Amino acid sequence: MIKTEMEVRKVSEIITVEHFKKYYREVKAVDDISFTVEKGELFGFLGVNGAGKSTTINMLCTLLKPTEGKALINGMELGKEDEEIKKHIGIVYQNNCLDHLLTVQENLLLRGGLYEKDKGKLRHNLTRVTEILNLADVLRRPFGKLSGGQKRRCEIARALMHTPDILFLDEPTTGLDPATRKNVWETVSKLQKEMGMTVFLTTHYMEEAAAADHIGIMDHGHLVEYGTPFSLKETYAKDKLYLIPKTGQREDIVMELRKNELEYSVLEERIFVKIDSTLSAMPLLVKMEDRIQGFEVIQGTMDDVFLSVTEQKEEDK
């Protein structure tokens, strides 16, 4: 029997989206996007507020019906097998949704009971997520009394009570302090390694996105870029060279930069030079060796990628 193209893709791709659209009369919230997510990977889904990220996630999670387009979620067709799809996905929203008055254990059993009616299996699932997320100390405490980081771990536990294949994280660390954010990401990394889970992430923290296997960038309803963090940095993020001149040498350095047709700017006591790569700074530093007292090379970041992509697309309109 000859398999269709989408059926063949099931082998390595856990999410396949083709020509997704979501229109609200004249507003094109999502306008003809296509992309794939590999099994077991961390996929970063980026974009400014209103770019269409949440609308896309809500469609993939069966909460919104697409205007047009189709998608396969873990081999199941969106719109035809939605009840089955729900059994294979977990969602952690930006805002906490567990009951503040109930204990963590009561919350988790209540949410898990929506998927599993066998009390023995439900208790087993509770034990499993408690161990994975280190929740034993807070299990009998009211959810509302927990710290921000503890609540986030409980929200992740809630999404894992039915052992999903795909975990959707919608800005999971917004508002958390750096130490708590680090703890949440250690937990997510552990889930990927121990359970082979696919993680679909939206975030405004570009350093979190840099850890993704692939990244898609949304802008005004369109998917404007897709690739690995490395390939996107190669295309959009330039390294930066900062030169610290010796006393009286600034003008000589500026003349040398003009001679080499390099783009530069003077920032107080430092001279900022745009370079193609870290290695391309080496010949320049050798020439400047007797005129500088120090230098710093800063590699391009995902912040640079995001700003370059969104600003370029804005200029192209």
PDB file of C-alpha atoms in Angstrom:
ATOM      1  CA  MET A   1       0.000   0.000   0.000  1.00  0.00           C
ATOM      2  CA  ILE A   2       1.359   3.435  -0.930  1.00  0.00           C
ATOM      3  CA  LYS A   3       1.589   5.805   2.044  1.00  0.00           C
ATOM      4  CA  THR A   4       0.675   9.456   1.725  1.00  0.00           C
ATOM      5  CA  GLU A   5       3.343  12.122   2.224  1.00  0.00           C
ATOM      6  CA  MET A   6       1.919  13.108   5.615  1.00  0.00           C
ATOM      7  CA  GLU A   7       1.873   9.458   6.772  1.00  0.00           C
ATOM      8  CA  VAL A   8       5.550   9.032   5.879  1.00  0.00           C
ATOM      9  CA  ARG A   9       6.402  12.103   7.950  1.00  0.00           C
ATOM     10  CA  LYS A  10       4.986  10.469  11.079  1.00  0.00           C
ATOM     11  CA  VAL A  11       8.216   8.525  11.524  1.00  0.00           C
ATOM     12  CA  SER A  12      10.355  11.482  12.616  1.00  0.00           C
ATOM     13  CA  GLU A  13       7.950  14.406  12.943  1.00  0.00           C
ATOM     14  CA  ILE A  14       5.548  14.563  15.869  1.00  0.00           C
ATOM     15  CA  ILE A  15       3.877  17.788  14.655  1.00  0.00           C
ATOM     16  CA  THR A  16       3.299  18.633  11.002  1.00  0.00           C
ATOM     17  CA  VAL A  17       1.521  21.883  10.138  1.00  0.00           C
ATOM     18  CA  GLU A  18       0.507  22.713   6.580  1.00  0.00           C
ATOM     19  CA  HIS A  19      -0.973  26.049   5.446  1.00  0.00           C
ATOM     20  CA  PHE A  20      -2.518  26.928   8.819  1.00  0.00           C
ATOM     21  CA  LYS A  21      -4.822  29.952   8.784  1.00  0.00           C
ATOM     22  CA  LYS A  22      -6.993  31.614  11.410  1.00  0.00           C
ATOM     23  CA  TYR A  23      -8.987  34.651  10.259  1.00  0.00           C
ATOM     24  CA  TYR A  24     -11.358  36.850  12.236  1.00  0.00           C
ATOM     25  CA  ARG A  25     -13.082  38.752   9.430  1.00  0.00           C
ATOM     26  CA  GLU A  26     -10.405  41.217   8.261  1.00  0.00           C
ATOM     27  CA  VAL A  27      -7.893  40.206  10.942  1.00  0.00           C
ATOM     28  CA  LYS A  28      -5.467  37.488   9.825  1.00  0.00           C
ATOM     29  CA  ALA A  29      -4.243  36.226  13.194  1.00  0.00           C
ATOM     30  CA  VAL A  30      -2.419  33.320  11.539  1.00  0.00           C
ATOM     31  CA  ASP A  31      -1.866  33.597   7.813  1.00  0.00           C
ATOM     32  CA  ASP A  32      -0.781  30.461   5.921  1.00  0.00           C
ATOM     33  CA  ILE A  33       2.032  28.984   8.033  1.00  0.00           C
ATOM     34  CA  SER A  34       3.724  25.591   7.627  1.00  0.00           C
ATOM     35  CA  PHE A  35       6.357  23.944   9.830  1.00  0.00           C
ATOM     36  CA  THR A  36       7.332  20.671  11.502  1.00  0.00           C
ATOM     37  CA  VAL A  37       8.487  19.628  14.965  1.00  0.00           C
ATOM     38  CA  GLU A  38      10.714  16.580  15.422  1.00  0.00           C
ATOM     39  CA  LYS A  39      10.046  13.913  18.031  1.00  0.00           C
ATOM     40  CA  GLY A  40      11.874  14.532  21.304  1.00  0.00           C
ATOM     41  CA  GLU A  41      13.127  18.006  20.419  1.00  0.00           C
ATOM     42  CA  LEU A  42      12.769  21.367  22.116  1.00  0.00           C
ATOM     43  CA  PHE A  43      11.047  23.638  19.598  1.00  0.00           C
ATOM     44  CA  GLY A  44      11.152  27.388  20.221  1.00  0.00           C
ATOM     45  CA  PHE A  45       8.211  29.427  18.905  1.00  0.00           C
ATOM     46  CA  LEU A  46       8.997  33.147  19.075  1.00  0.00           C
ATOM     47  CA  GLY A  47       7.327  36.415  18.213  1.00  0.00           C
ATOM     48  CA  VAL A  48       6.233  39.765  19.621  1.00  0.00           C
ATOM     49  CA  ASN A  49       2.859  40.063  21.363  1.00  0.00           C
ATOM     50  CA  GLY A  50       0.094  39.680  18.798  1.00  0.00           C
ATOM     51  CA  ALA A  51       2.297  37.823  16.303  1.00  0.00           C
ATOM     52  CA  GLY A  52       0.014  34.761  16.278  1.00  0.00           C
ATOM     53  CA  LYS A  53       1.863  32.406  18.652  1.00  0.00           C
ATOM     54  CA  SER A  54      -0.951  31.786  21.118  1.00  0.00           C
ATOM     55  CA  THR A  55      -3.518  31.410  18.328  1.00  0.00           C
ATOM     56  CA  THR A  56      -1.332  28.755  16.697  1.00  0.00           C
ATOM     57  CA  ILE A  57      -0.879  26.884  19.978  1.00  0.00           C
ATOM     58  CA  ASN A  58      -4.609  27.022  20.697  1.00  0.00           C
ATOM     59  CA  MET A  59      -5.305  25.488  17.290  1.00  0.00           C
ATOM     60  CA  LEU A  60      -2.722  22.738  17.809  1.00  0.00           C
ATOM     61  CA  CYS A  61      -4.214  22.005  21.243  1.00  0.00           C
ATOM     62  CA  THR A  62      -7.733  21.674  19.706  1.00  0.00           C
ATOM     63  CA  LEU A  63      -8.998  24.809  21.515  1.00  0.00           C
ATOM     64  CA  LEU A  64      -9.529  26.757  18.272  1.00  0.00           C
ATOM     65  CA  LYS A  65     -10.645  25.528  14.874  1.00  0.00           C
ATOM     66  CA  PRO A  66      -8.404  26.623  11.971  1.00  0.00           C
ATOM     67  CA  THR A  67     -10.005  28.643   9.188  1.00  0.00           C
ATOM     68  CA  GLU A  68      -7.964  26.597   6.717  1.00  0.00           C
ATOM     69  CA  GLY A  69      -5.059  24.169   6.723  1.00  0.00           C
ATOM     70  CA  LYS A  70      -4.315  20.848   8.341  1.00  0.00           C
ATOM     71  CA  ALA A  71      -2.030  19.358  10.967  1.00  0.00           C
ATOM     72  CA  LEU A  72      -0.922  15.987  12.271  1.00  0.00           C
ATOM     73  CA  ILE A  73      -0.305  15.714  16.020  1.00  0.00           C
ATOM     74  CA  ASN A  74       1.548  12.516  16.891  1.00  0.00           C
ATOM     75  CA  GLY A  75       0.099  10.891  13.775  1.00  0.00           C
ATOM     76  CA  MET A  76      -3.479  12.042  14.447  1.00  0.00           C
ATOM     77  CA  GLU A  77      -5.317  14.477  12.200  1.00  0.00           C
ATOM     78  CA  LEU A  78      -6.414  17.715  13.806  1.00  0.00           C
ATOM     79  CA  GLY A  79     -10.141  18.297  13.472  1.00  0.00           C
ATOM     80  CA  LYS A  80     -10.929  14.589  13.052  1.00  0.00           C
ATOM     81  CA  GLU A  81      -9.210  12.980  16.045  1.00  0.00           C
ATOM     82  CA  ASP A  82      -9.262  15.817  18.579  1.00  0.00           C
ATOM     83  CA  GLU A  83     -10.329  13.694  21.554  1.00  0.00           C
ATOM     84  CA  GLU A  84      -7.394  11.348  20.963  1.00  0.00           C
ATOM     85  CA  ILE A  85      -5.005  14.271  20.449  1.00  0.00           C
ATOM     86  CA  LYS A  86      -5.958  15.662  23.869  1.00  0.00           C
ATOM     87  CA  LYS A  87      -4.720  12.435  25.480  1.00  0.00           C
ATOM     88  CA  HIS A  88      -1.257  12.955  23.990  1.00  0.00           C
ATOM     89  CA  ILE A  89      -0.632  16.620  24.842  1.00  0.00           C
ATOM     90  CA  GLY A  90      -0.051  18.601  28.021  1.00  0.00           C
ATOM     91  CA  ILE A  91      -0.233  22.389  28.341  1.00  0.00           C
ATOM     92  CA  VAL A  92       1.424  24.724  30.846  1.00  0.00           C
ATOM     93  CA  TYR A  93      -0.088  28.174  30.483  1.00  0.00           C
ATOM     94  CA  GLN A  94       1.633  31.458  31.314  1.00  0.00           C
ATOM     95  CA  ASN A  95      -0.757  31.983  34.233  1.00  0.00           C
ATOM     96  CA  ASN A  96      -1.270  29.379  36.952  1.00  0.00           C
ATOM     97  CA  CYS A  97      -4.612  27.567  36.731  1.00  0.00           C
ATOM     98  CA  LEU A  98      -4.610  25.192  39.719  1.00  0.00           C
ATOM     99  CA  ASP A  99      -7.026  25.817  42.610  1.00  0.00           C
ATOM    100  CA  HIS A 100      -5.388  27.921  45.336  1.00  0.00           C
ATOM    101  CA  LEU A 101      -7.475  26.431  48.156  1.00  0.00           C
ATOM    102  CA  LEU A 102      -6.869  22.765  47.338  1.00  0.00           C
ATOM    103  CA  THR A 103      -3.657  20.978  48.248  1.00  0.00           C
ATOM    104  CA  VAL A 104      -1.192  20.108  45.506  1.00  0.00           C
ATOM    105  CA  GLN A 105      -2.178  16.435  45.792  1.00  0.00           C
ATOM    106  CA  GLU A 106      -5.895  17.227  45.521  1.00  0.00           C
ATOM    107  CA  ASN A 107      -5.247  19.425  42.494  1.00  0.00           C
ATOM    108  CA  LEU A 108      -3.206  16.790  40.704  1.00  0.00           C
ATOM    109  CA  LEU A 109      -5.636  13.948  41.417  1.00  0.00           C
ATOM    110  CA  LEU A 110      -8.532  16.117  40.250  1.00  0.00           C
ATOM    111  CA  ARG A 111      -6.827  17.046  36.963  1.00  0.00           C
ATOM    112  CA  GLY A 112      -5.474  13.555  36.399  1.00  0.00           C
ATOM    113  CA  GLY A 113      -8.951  12.121  36.942  1.00  0.00           C
ATOM    114  CA  LEU A 114     -10.110  13.878  33.783  1.00  0.00           C
ATOM    115  CA  TYR A 115      -8.001  11.369  31.813  1.00  0.00           C
ATOM    116  CA  GLU A 116      -7.718   8.302  34.052  1.00  0.00           C
ATOM    117  CA  LYS A 117     -10.650   6.699  35.889  1.00  0.00           C
ATOM    118  CA  ASP A 118      -8.670   3.780  37.386  1.00  0.00           C
ATOM    119  CA  LYS A 119      -7.751   4.969  40.899  1.00  0.00           C
ATOM    120  CA  GLY A 120      -4.745   2.665  41.089  1.00  0.00           C
ATOM    121  CA  LYS A 121      -3.268   4.039  37.855  1.00  0.00           C
ATOM    122  CA  LEU A 122      -4.101   7.569  38.951  1.00  0.00           C
ATOM    123  CA  ARG A 123      -2.165   7.118  42.209  1.00  0.00           C
ATOM    124  CA  HIS A 124       0.715   5.615  40.242  1.00  0.00           C
ATOM    125  CA  ASN A 125       0.773   8.673  37.956  1.00  0.00           C
ATOM    126  CA  LEU A 126       0.753  10.966  40.989  1.00  0.00           C
ATOM    127  CA  THR A 127       3.742   9.134  42.492  1.00  0.00           C
ATOM    128  CA  ARG A 128       5.610   9.323  39.186  1.00  0.00           C
ATOM    129  CA  VAL A 129       5.205  13.083  38.659  1.00  0.00           C
ATOM    130  CA  THR A 130       5.907  13.743  42.344  1.00  0.00           C
ATOM    131  CA  GLU A 131       9.273  12.007  42.008  1.00  0.00           C
ATOM    132  CA  ILE A 132      10.156  13.610  38.680  1.00  0.00           C
ATOM    133  CA  LEU A 133       9.380  17.138  39.877  1.00  0.00           C
ATOM    134  CA  ASN A 134      10.478  16.745  43.524  1.00  0.00           C
ATOM    135  CA  LEU A 135       7.086  17.681  44.950  1.00  0.00           C
ATOM    136  CA  ALA A 136       6.988  15.389  47.997  1.00  0.00           C
ATOM    137  CA  ASP A 137       7.576  18.269  50.438  1.00  0.00           C
ATOM    138  CA  VAL A 138       4.675  20.352  49.095  1.00  0.00           C
ATOM    139  CA  LEU A 139       2.197  17.642  48.156  1.00  0.00           C
ATOM    140  CA  ARG A 140      -0.115  18.263  51.140  1.00  0.00           C
ATOM    141  CA  ARG A 141       0.237  22.036  51.187  1.00  0.00           C
ATOM    142  CA  PRO A 142      -2.394  24.399  49.701  1.00  0.00           C
ATOM    143  CA  PHE A 143      -1.346  25.443  46.217  1.00  0.00           C
ATOM    144  CA  GLY A 144      -1.962  29.102  47.045  1.00  0.00           C
ATOM    145  CA  LYS A 145       0.675  29.040  49.801  1.00  0.00           C
ATOM    146  CA  LEU A 146       3.548  27.975  47.529  1.00  0.00           C
ATOM    147  CA  SER A 147       6.350  30.082  46.053  1.00  0.00           C
ATOM    148  CA  GLY A 148       6.397  31.044  42.385  1.00  0.00           C
ATOM    149  CA  GLY A 149       8.863  28.315  41.467  1.00  0.00           C
ATOM    150  CA  GLN A 150       6.964  25.648  43.384  1.00  0.00           C
ATOM    151  CA  LYS A 151       3.736  26.656  41.644  1.00  0.00           C
ATOM    152  CA  ARG A 152       5.397  26.380  38.247  1.00  0.00           C
ATOM    153  CA  ARG A 153       6.609  22.863  39.013  1.00  0.00           C
ATOM    154  CA  CYS A 154       3.102  21.947  40.148  1.00  0.00           C
ATOM    155  CA  GLU A 155       1.654  23.323  36.912  1.00  0.00           C
ATOM    156  CA  ILE A 156       4.102  21.176  34.930  1.00  0.00           C
ATOM    157  CA  ALA A 157       3.137  18.171  37.102  1.00  0.00           C
ATOM    158  CA  ARG A 158      -0.530  18.862  36.334  1.00  0.00           C
ATOM    159  CA  ALA A 159       0.240  18.762  32.598  1.00  0.00           C
ATOM    160  CA  LEU A 160       2.114  15.456  33.012  1.00  0.00           C
ATOM    161  CA  MET A 161      -0.515  13.526  34.992  1.00  0.00           C
ATOM    162  CA  HIS A 162      -1.615  11.643  31.856  1.00  0.00           C
ATOM    163  CA  THR A 163       1.942  11.108  30.474  1.00  0.00           C
ATOM    164  CA  PRO A 164       1.641  13.214  27.304  1.00  0.00           C
ATOM    165  CA  ASP A 165       4.002  12.881  24.334  1.00  0.00           C
ATOM    166  CA  ILE A 166       4.066  16.645  23.713  1.00  0.00           C
ATOM    167  CA  LEU A 167       4.361  19.369  26.356  1.00  0.00           C
ATOM    168  CA  PHE A 168       3.296  22.873  25.331  1.00  0.00           C
ATOM    169  CA  LEU A 169       4.940  25.571  27.473  1.00  0.00           C
ATOM    170  CA  ASP A 170       3.457  29.040  26.964  1.00  0.00           C
ATOM    171  CA  GLU A 171       5.977  31.475  28.491  1.00  0.00           C
ATOM    172  CA  PRO A 172       6.485  29.180  31.509  1.00  0.00           C
ATOM    173  CA  THR A 173       9.051  31.320  33.355  1.00  0.00           C
ATOM    174  CA  THR A 174       7.570  34.815  32.937  1.00  0.00           C
ATOM    175  CA  GLY A 175       7.878  36.757  36.197  1.00  0.00           C
ATOM    176  CA  LEU A 176      10.176  34.264  37.896  1.00  0.00           C
ATOM    177  CA  ASP A 177      13.558  35.176  39.390  1.00  0.00           C
ATOM    178  CA  PRO A 178      16.722  33.839  37.640  1.00  0.00           C
ATOM    179  CA  ALA A 179      17.304  31.033  40.175  1.00  0.00           C
ATOM    180  CA  THR A 180      13.721  29.786  39.857  1.00  0.00           C
ATOM    181  CA  ARG A 181      13.845  30.019  36.072  1.00  0.00           C
ATOM    182  CA  LYS A 182      17.001  27.884  36.120  1.00  0.00           C
ATOM    183  CA  ASN A 183      15.236  25.317  38.304  1.00  0.00           C
ATOM    184  CA  VAL A 184      12.248  25.148  35.947  1.00  0.00           C
ATOM    185  CA  TRP A 185      14.531  24.570  32.949  1.00  0.00           C
ATOM    186  CA  GLU A 186      16.472  21.855  34.747  1.00  0.00           C
ATOM    187  CA  THR A 187      13.114  20.158  35.260  1.00  0.00           C
ATOM    188  CA  VAL A 188      12.177  20.490  31.574  1.00  0.00           C
ATOM    189  CA  SER A 189      15.571  19.132  30.508  1.00  0.00           C
ATOM    190  CA  LYS A 190      15.099  16.185  32.847  1.00  0.00           C
ATOM    191  CA  LEU A 191      11.705  15.435  31.292  1.00  0.00           C
ATOM    192  CA  GLN A 192      13.194  15.379  27.807  1.00  0.00           C
ATOM    193  CA  LYS A 193      16.012  13.044  28.791  1.00  0.00           C
ATOM    194  CA  GLU A 194      14.020  10.650  30.957  1.00  0.00           C
ATOM    195  CA  MET A 195      10.738  10.563  29.050  1.00  0.00           C
ATOM    196  CA  GLY A 196      11.768  11.467  25.496  1.00  0.00           C
ATOM    197  CA  MET A 197       9.187  14.221  25.603  1.00  0.00           C
ATOM    198  CA  THR A 198       8.750  16.795  22.841  1.00  0.00           C
ATOM    199  CA  VAL A 199       8.601  20.354  24.210  1.00  0.00           C
ATOM    200  CA  PHE A 200       6.913  23.174  22.275  1.00  0.00           C
ATOM    201  CA  LEU A 201       7.996  26.455  23.862  1.00  0.00           C
ATOM    202  CA  THR A 202       6.975  30.081  23.552  1.00  0.00           C
ATOM    203  CA  THR A 203       9.130  32.544  25.477  1.00  0.00           C
ATOM    204  CA  HIS A 204      10.284  36.156  25.586  1.00  0.00           C
ATOM    205  CA  TYR A 205      13.636  35.132  27.091  1.00  0.00           C
ATOM    206  CA  MET A 206      15.963  34.699  24.138  1.00  0.00           C
ATOM    207  CA  GLU A 207      18.574  32.786  26.166  1.00  0.00           C
ATOM    208  CA  GLU A 208      15.914  30.114  26.733  1.00  0.00           C
ATOM    209  CA  ALA A 209      15.179  29.967  23.018  1.00  0.00           C
ATOM    210  CA  ALA A 210      18.910  29.537  22.293  1.00  0.00           C
ATOM    211  CA  ALA A 211      18.716  26.069  23.875  1.00  0.00           C
ATOM    212  CA  ALA A 212      16.084  24.916  21.347  1.00  0.00           C
ATOM    213  CA  ASP A 213      16.826  22.403  18.595  1.00  0.00           C
ATOM    214  CA  HIS A 214      14.810  24.411  16.073  1.00  0.00           C
ATOM    215  CA  ILE A 215      13.200  27.837  16.204  1.00  0.00           C
ATOM    216  CA  GLY A 216      10.262  29.375  14.348  1.00  0.00           C
ATOM    217  CA  ILE A 217       9.724  33.151  14.428  1.00  0.00           C
ATOM    218  CA  MET A 218       6.251  34.604  13.934  1.00  0.00           C
ATOM    219  CA  ASP A 219       5.480  38.161  12.853  1.00  0.00           C
ATOM    220  CA  HIS A 220       2.024  39.571  12.037  1.00  0.00           C
ATOM    221  CA  GLY A 221       0.552  36.104  11.521  1.00  0.00           C
ATOM    222  CA  HIS A 222       3.348  34.848   9.279  1.00  0.00           C
ATOM    223  CA  LEU A 223       6.159  32.396  10.004  1.00  0.00           C
ATOM    224  CA  VAL A 224       9.029  34.598   8.876  1.00  0.00           C
ATOM    225  CA  GLU A 225      11.990  32.400   9.856  1.00  0.00           C
ATOM    226  CA  TYR A 226      12.672  28.766  10.744  1.00  0.00           C
ATOM    227  CA  GLY A 227      15.965  27.040  11.525  1.00  0.00           C
ATOM    228  CA  THR A 228      18.452  25.995  14.175  1.00  0.00           C
ATOM    229  CA  PRO A 229      19.780  28.633  16.601  1.00  0.00           C
ATOM    230  CA  PHE A 230      23.198  28.268  14.943  1.00  0.00           C
ATOM    231  CA  SER A 231      21.924  28.802  11.389  1.00  0.00           C
ATOM    232  CA  LEU A 232      19.830  31.797  12.432  1.00  0.00           C
ATOM    233  CA  LYS A 233      22.763  33.384  14.260  1.00  0.00           C
ATOM    234  CA  GLU A 234      24.962  32.839  11.220  1.00  0.00           C
ATOM    235  CA  THR A 235      22.444  34.725   9.082  1.00  0.00           C
ATOM    236  CA  TYR A 236      21.232  37.487  11.372  1.00  0.00           C
ATOM    237  CA  ALA A 237      23.569  37.994  14.338  1.00  0.00           C
ATOM    238  CA  LYS A 238      26.888  39.794  13.887  1.00  0.00           C
ATOM    239  CA  ASP A 239      29.681  39.559  16.427  1.00  0.00           C
ATOM    240  CA  LYS A 240      30.747  42.793  18.126  1.00  0.00           C
ATOM    241  CA  LEU A 241      34.277  44.043  18.758  1.00  0.00           C
ATOM    242  CA  TYR A 242      34.943  46.711  21.381  1.00  0.00           C
ATOM    243  CA  LEU A 243      38.317  48.459  21.307  1.00  0.00           C
ATOM    244  CA  ILE A 244      39.699  50.412  24.269  1.00  0.00           C
ATOM    245  CA  PRO A 245      42.241  52.918  22.876  1.00  0.00           C
ATOM    246  CA  LYS A 246      45.413  53.955  24.635  1.00  0.00           C
ATOM    247  CA  THR A 247      45.574  57.639  25.591  1.00  0.00           C
ATOM    248  CA  GLY A 248      45.759  59.796  22.471  1.00  0.00           C
ATOM    249  CA  GLN A 249      45.303  56.886  20.047  1.00  0.00           C
ATOM    250  CA  ARG A 250      41.579  57.092  19.360  1.00  0.00           C
ATOM    251  CA  GLU A 251      41.855  59.156  16.158  1.00  0.00           C
ATOM    252  CA  ASP A 252      44.544  56.867  14.740  1.00  0.00           C
ATOM    253  CA  ILE A 253      42.293  53.866  15.361  1.00  0.00           C
ATOM    254  CA  VAL A 254      39.359  55.601  13.700  1.00  0.00           C
ATOM    255  CA  MET A 255      41.506  56.379  10.635  1.00  0.00           C
ATOM    256  CA  GLU A 256      42.571  52.714  10.421  1.00  0.00           C
ATOM    257  CA  LEU A 257      38.947  51.586  10.573  1.00  0.00           C
ATOM    258  CA  ARG A 258      37.980  54.018   7.799  1.00  0.00           C
ATOM    259  CA  LYS A 259      40.902  52.791   5.699  1.00  0.00           C
ATOM    260  CA  ASN A 260      39.607  49.210   6.075  1.00  0.00           C
ATOM    261  CA  GLU A 261      36.032  50.379   5.310  1.00  0.00           C
ATOM    262  CA  LEU A 262      34.732  48.992   8.604  1.00  0.00           C
ATOM    263  CA  GLU A 263      31.513  50.239  10.185  1.00  0.00           C
ATOM    264  CA  TYR A 264      32.146  51.660  13.636  1.00  0.00           C
ATOM    265  CA  SER A 265      30.824  54.007  16.321  1.00  0.00           C
ATOM    266  CA  VAL A 266      32.473  55.714  19.279  1.00  0.00           C
ATOM    267  CA  LEU A 267      30.877  54.981  22.644  1.00  0.00           C
ATOM    268  CA  GLU A 268      32.515  57.130  25.345  1.00  0.00           C
ATOM    269  CA  GLU A 269      35.970  55.579  25.887  1.00  0.00           C
ATOM    270  CA  ARG A 270      35.328  52.595  23.624  1.00  0.00           C
ATOM    271  CA  ILE A 271      35.077  52.073  19.895  1.00  0.00           C
ATOM    272  CA  PHE A 272      32.459  49.624  18.702  1.00  0.00           C
ATOM    273  CA  VAL A 273      33.225  47.785  15.438  1.00  0.00           C
ATOM    274  CA  LYS A 274      30.850  45.511  13.509  1.00  0.00           C
ATOM    275  CA  ILE A 275      32.579  42.310  12.406  1.00  0.00           C
ATOM    276  CA  ASP A 276      31.424  39.243  10.466  1.00  0.00           C
ATOM    277  CA  SER A 277      32.822  36.728  12.944  1.00  0.00           C
ATOM    278  CA  THR A 278      35.090  36.414  15.967  1.00  0.00           C
ATOM    279  CA  LEU A 279      37.991  35.202  13.810  1.00  0.00           C
ATOM    280  CA  SER A 280      37.715  38.199  11.475  1.00  0.00           C
ATOM    281  CA  ALA A 281      38.730  40.404  14.421  1.00  0.00           C
ATOM    282  CA  MET A 282      42.184  38.826  14.642  1.00  0.00           C
ATOM    283  CA  PRO A 283      43.948  40.691  11.751  1.00  0.00           C
ATOM    284  CA  LEU A 284      42.508  43.986  12.976  1.00  0.00           C
ATOM    285  CA  LEU A 285      43.695  43.366  16.550  1.00  0.00           C
ATOM    286  CA  VAL A 286      47.218  42.591  15.290  1.00  0.00           C
ATOM    287  CA  LYS A 287      47.282  45.921  13.424  1.00  0.00           C
ATOM    288  CA  MET A 288      45.964  47.784  16.480  1.00  0.00           C
ATOM    289  CA  GLU A 289      48.132  46.032  19.055  1.00  0.00           C
ATOM    290  CA  ASP A 290      50.296  49.063  19.876  1.00  0.00           C
ATOM    291  CA  ARG A 291      47.321  51.472  19.957  1.00  0.00           C
ATOM    292  CA  ILE A 292      44.858  49.670  22.243  1.00  0.00           C
ATOM    293  CA  GLN A 293      45.006  48.837  25.909  1.00  0.00           C
ATOM    294  CA  GLY A 294      42.233  46.261  25.741  1.00  0.00           C
ATOM    295  CA  PHE A 295      39.433  44.753  23.678  1.00  0.00           C
ATOM    296  CA  GLU A 296      36.304  42.636  24.027  1.00  0.00           C
ATOM    297  CA  VAL A 297      34.606  40.393  21.487  1.00  0.00           C
ATOM    298  CA  ILE A 298      30.931  39.610  22.064  1.00  0.00           C
ATOM    299  CA  GLN A 299      29.311  36.917  19.957  1.00  0.00           C
ATOM    300  CA  GLY A 300      25.927  37.440  18.338  1.00  0.00           C
ATOM    301  CA  THR A 301      22.944  36.311  20.386  1.00  0.00           C
ATOM    302  CA  MET A 302      19.355  35.201  19.838  1.00  0.00           C
ATOM    303  CA  ASP A 303      18.321  38.712  20.877  1.00  0.00           C
ATOM    304  CA  ASP A 304      20.190  39.999  17.817  1.00  0.00           C
ATOM    305  CA  VAL A 305      18.477  37.391  15.639  1.00  0.00           C
ATOM    306  CA  PHE A 306      15.011  38.221  16.914  1.00  0.00           C
ATOM    307  CA  LEU A 307      15.468  41.989  16.547  1.00  0.00           C
ATOM    308  CA  SER A 308      17.053  41.678  13.094  1.00  0.00           C
ATOM    309  CA  VAL A 309      14.303  39.386  11.780  1.00  0.00           C
ATOM    310  CA  THR A 310      11.357  41.394  13.125  1.00  0.00           C
ATOM    311  CA  GLU A 311      12.848  44.784  12.159  1.00  0.00           C
ATOM    312  CA  GLN A 312      13.714  43.564   8.643  1.00  0.00           C
ATOM    313  CA  LYS A 313      10.219  42.198   8.060  1.00  0.00           C
ATOM    314  CA  GLU A 314       8.766  45.503   9.266  1.00  0.00           C
ATOM    315  CA  GLU A 315      10.939  47.409   6.761  1.00  0.00           C
ATOM    316  CA  ASP A 316       9.909  45.055   3.942  1.00  0.00           C
ATOM    317  CA  LYS A 317       6.210  45.959   4.324  1.00  0.00           C
TER     318      LYS A 317
END
